[in-house]
Amino acid sequence: LALISARRKYGLFARRCQRAKNLGYDAPDGRWAALEREMAAASFMDAPREFIDQPKLAAAVNERLETPFTFGDFMAAESEGTLEEYPGAVIARALEELAFVENGL
């Protein structure tokens, strides 16, 4: 995913959340479908809708994870990780939680 643009990752992740709802493996409270709706409403874009506010998106994703992935957890797992890489790591945790390998993108 590192070579994919931020906008494309955003779209792929939104579709992944939608797929969880459509195929019945969203959490019982519908948290991933709700996130997809927020993403579709551009809730995580800056005012002119040019850039994704990745820390804001990561915070929303973290609220939905069974076990939130803190920056401290990230640094312990990725000893050379940077603050800029952290939002992507949170989204990667969400993809793992949604079993994207087993269920497909």
mmCIF file of C-alpha atoms in Angstrom:
data_model
loop_
_atom_site.group_PDB
_atom_site.id
_atom_site.type_symbol
_atom_site.label_atom_id
_atom_site.label_comp_id
_atom_site.label_asym_id
_atom_site.label_seq_id
_atom_site.Cartn_x
_atom_site.Cartn_y
_atom_site.Cartn_z
ATOM 1 C CA LEU A 1 0.000 0.000 0.000
ATOM 2 C CA ALA A 2 2.982 2.307 0.372
ATOM 3 C CA LEU A 3 3.090 3.153 -3.353
ATOM 4 C CA ILE A 4 -0.619 3.969 -3.598
ATOM 5 C CA SER A 5 -1.646 7.628 -3.308
ATOM 6 C CA ALA A 6 -3.370 8.814 -0.132
ATOM 7 C CA ARG A 7 -6.636 9.455 -1.991
ATOM 8 C CA ARG A 8 -6.627 5.972 -3.468
ATOM 9 C CA LYS A 9 -5.919 4.410 -0.059
ATOM 10 C CA TYR A 10 -8.789 6.475 1.354
ATOM 11 C CA GLY A 11 -11.146 5.172 -1.315
ATOM 12 C CA LEU A 12 -9.978 1.577 -0.920
ATOM 13 C CA PHE A 13 -10.430 1.729 2.826
ATOM 14 C CA ALA A 14 -13.906 3.279 2.495
ATOM 15 C CA ARG A 15 -14.918 0.477 0.135
ATOM 16 C CA ARG A 16 -13.482 -2.042 2.579
ATOM 17 C CA CYS A 17 -15.709 -0.665 5.336
ATOM 18 C CA GLN A 18 -18.701 -0.785 2.988
ATOM 19 C CA ARG A 19 -17.873 -4.383 2.039
ATOM 20 C CA ALA A 20 -17.830 -5.380 5.718
ATOM 21 C CA LYS A 21 -21.387 -4.069 6.018
ATOM 22 C CA ASN A 22 -22.614 -5.586 2.757
ATOM 23 C CA LEU A 23 -21.154 -9.033 3.416
ATOM 24 C CA GLY A 24 -22.165 -9.142 7.075
ATOM 25 C CA TYR A 25 -18.841 -9.049 8.881
ATOM 26 C CA ASP A 26 -19.055 -5.518 10.234
ATOM 27 C CA ALA A 27 -19.138 -5.295 14.029
ATOM 28 C CA PRO A 28 -22.653 -5.725 15.483
ATOM 29 C CA ASP A 29 -22.820 -1.979 16.188
ATOM 30 C CA GLY A 30 -22.109 -1.136 12.529
ATOM 31 C CA ARG A 31 -18.976 0.854 13.365
ATOM 32 C CA TRP A 32 -17.236 0.276 10.023
ATOM 33 C CA ALA A 33 -20.334 1.130 7.974
ATOM 34 C CA ALA A 34 -20.662 4.326 10.032
ATOM 35 C CA LEU A 35 -17.031 5.178 9.287
ATOM 36 C CA GLU A 36 -17.638 4.602 5.582
ATOM 37 C CA ARG A 37 -20.549 7.065 5.697
ATOM 38 C CA GLU A 38 -18.323 9.641 7.411
ATOM 39 C CA MET A 39 -15.659 9.113 4.776
ATOM 40 C CA ALA A 40 -18.230 9.470 1.969
ATOM 41 C CA ALA A 41 -19.346 12.754 3.546
ATOM 42 C CA ALA A 42 -15.720 13.981 3.342
ATOM 43 C CA SER A 43 -15.527 14.303 7.136
ATOM 44 C CA PHE A 44 -11.796 13.618 7.023
ATOM 45 C CA MET A 45 -10.920 16.062 4.260
ATOM 46 C CA ASP A 46 -9.587 19.560 4.766
ATOM 47 C CA ALA A 47 -11.874 22.541 4.095
ATOM 48 C CA PRO A 48 -11.188 22.849 0.343
ATOM 49 C CA ARG A 49 -11.405 19.017 0.118
ATOM 50 C CA GLU A 50 -7.939 18.751 -1.349
ATOM 51 C CA PHE A 51 -6.187 16.704 1.319
ATOM 52 C CA ILE A 52 -7.088 13.904 3.703
ATOM 53 C CA ASP A 53 -6.618 14.782 7.369
ATOM 54 C CA GLN A 54 -4.824 11.535 8.125
ATOM 55 C CA PRO A 55 -4.456 12.043 11.896
ATOM 56 C CA LYS A 56 -8.197 12.783 12.154
ATOM 57 C CA LEU A 57 -9.019 9.661 10.131
ATOM 58 C CA ALA A 58 -6.616 7.584 12.243
ATOM 59 C CA ALA A 59 -8.308 8.820 15.424
ATOM 60 C CA ALA A 60 -11.733 7.825 14.053
ATOM 61 C CA VAL A 61 -10.402 4.410 13.050
ATOM 62 C CA ASN A 62 -8.755 3.948 16.446
ATOM 63 C CA GLU A 63 -12.122 4.613 18.135
ATOM 64 C CA ARG A 64 -13.530 1.632 16.242
ATOM 65 C CA LEU A 65 -10.714 -0.874 16.766
ATOM 66 C CA GLU A 66 -11.326 -3.615 19.316
ATOM 67 C CA THR A 67 -7.964 -2.646 20.818
ATOM 68 C CA PRO A 68 -6.873 0.902 19.888
ATOM 69 C CA PHE A 69 -3.382 1.131 18.401
ATOM 70 C CA THR A 70 -1.606 3.928 20.230
ATOM 71 C CA PHE A 71 1.449 5.788 18.999
ATOM 72 C CA GLY A 72 3.388 4.075 21.798
ATOM 73 C CA ASP A 73 2.263 0.683 20.481
ATOM 74 C CA PHE A 74 3.321 1.765 17.006
ATOM 75 C CA MET A 75 6.772 2.847 18.182
ATOM 76 C CA ALA A 76 7.237 -0.431 20.086
ATOM 77 C CA ALA A 77 6.269 -2.445 16.987
ATOM 78 C CA GLU A 78 8.086 -0.231 14.453
ATOM 79 C CA SER A 79 11.225 0.893 16.230
ATOM 80 C CA GLU A 80 12.093 3.293 13.427
ATOM 81 C CA GLY A 81 8.533 4.396 12.643
ATOM 82 C CA THR A 82 7.699 8.073 12.311
ATOM 83 C CA LEU A 83 4.705 10.164 13.288
ATOM 84 C CA GLU A 84 3.860 10.562 9.590
ATOM 85 C CA GLU A 85 3.628 6.766 9.194
ATOM 86 C CA TYR A 86 1.413 6.245 12.225
ATOM 87 C CA PRO A 87 -1.997 6.967 10.576
ATOM 88 C CA GLY A 88 -1.260 4.364 7.909
ATOM 89 C CA ALA A 89 -0.376 1.840 10.593
ATOM 90 C CA VAL A 90 -3.703 2.457 12.334
ATOM 91 C CA ILE A 91 -5.560 1.854 9.072
ATOM 92 C CA ALA A 92 -3.500 -1.299 8.523
ATOM 93 C CA ARG A 93 -4.687 -2.517 11.944
ATOM 94 C CA ALA A 94 -8.269 -1.880 10.879
ATOM 95 C CA LEU A 95 -7.735 -3.871 7.685
ATOM 96 C CA GLU A 96 -6.363 -6.727 9.787
ATOM 97 C CA GLU A 97 -9.373 -6.506 12.099
ATOM 98 C CA LEU A 98 -11.660 -6.612 9.061
ATOM 99 C CA ALA A 99 -9.726 -9.711 7.855
ATOM 100 C CA PHE A 100 -9.012 -8.200 4.441
ATOM 101 C CA VAL A 101 -6.681 -11.069 3.522
ATOM 102 C CA GLU A 102 -9.431 -13.625 4.106
ATOM 103 C CA ASN A 103 -12.342 -11.500 2.859
ATOM 104 C CA GLY A 104 -10.620 -9.601 0.039
ATOM 105 C CA LEU A 105 -10.451 -5.907 -0.672
#
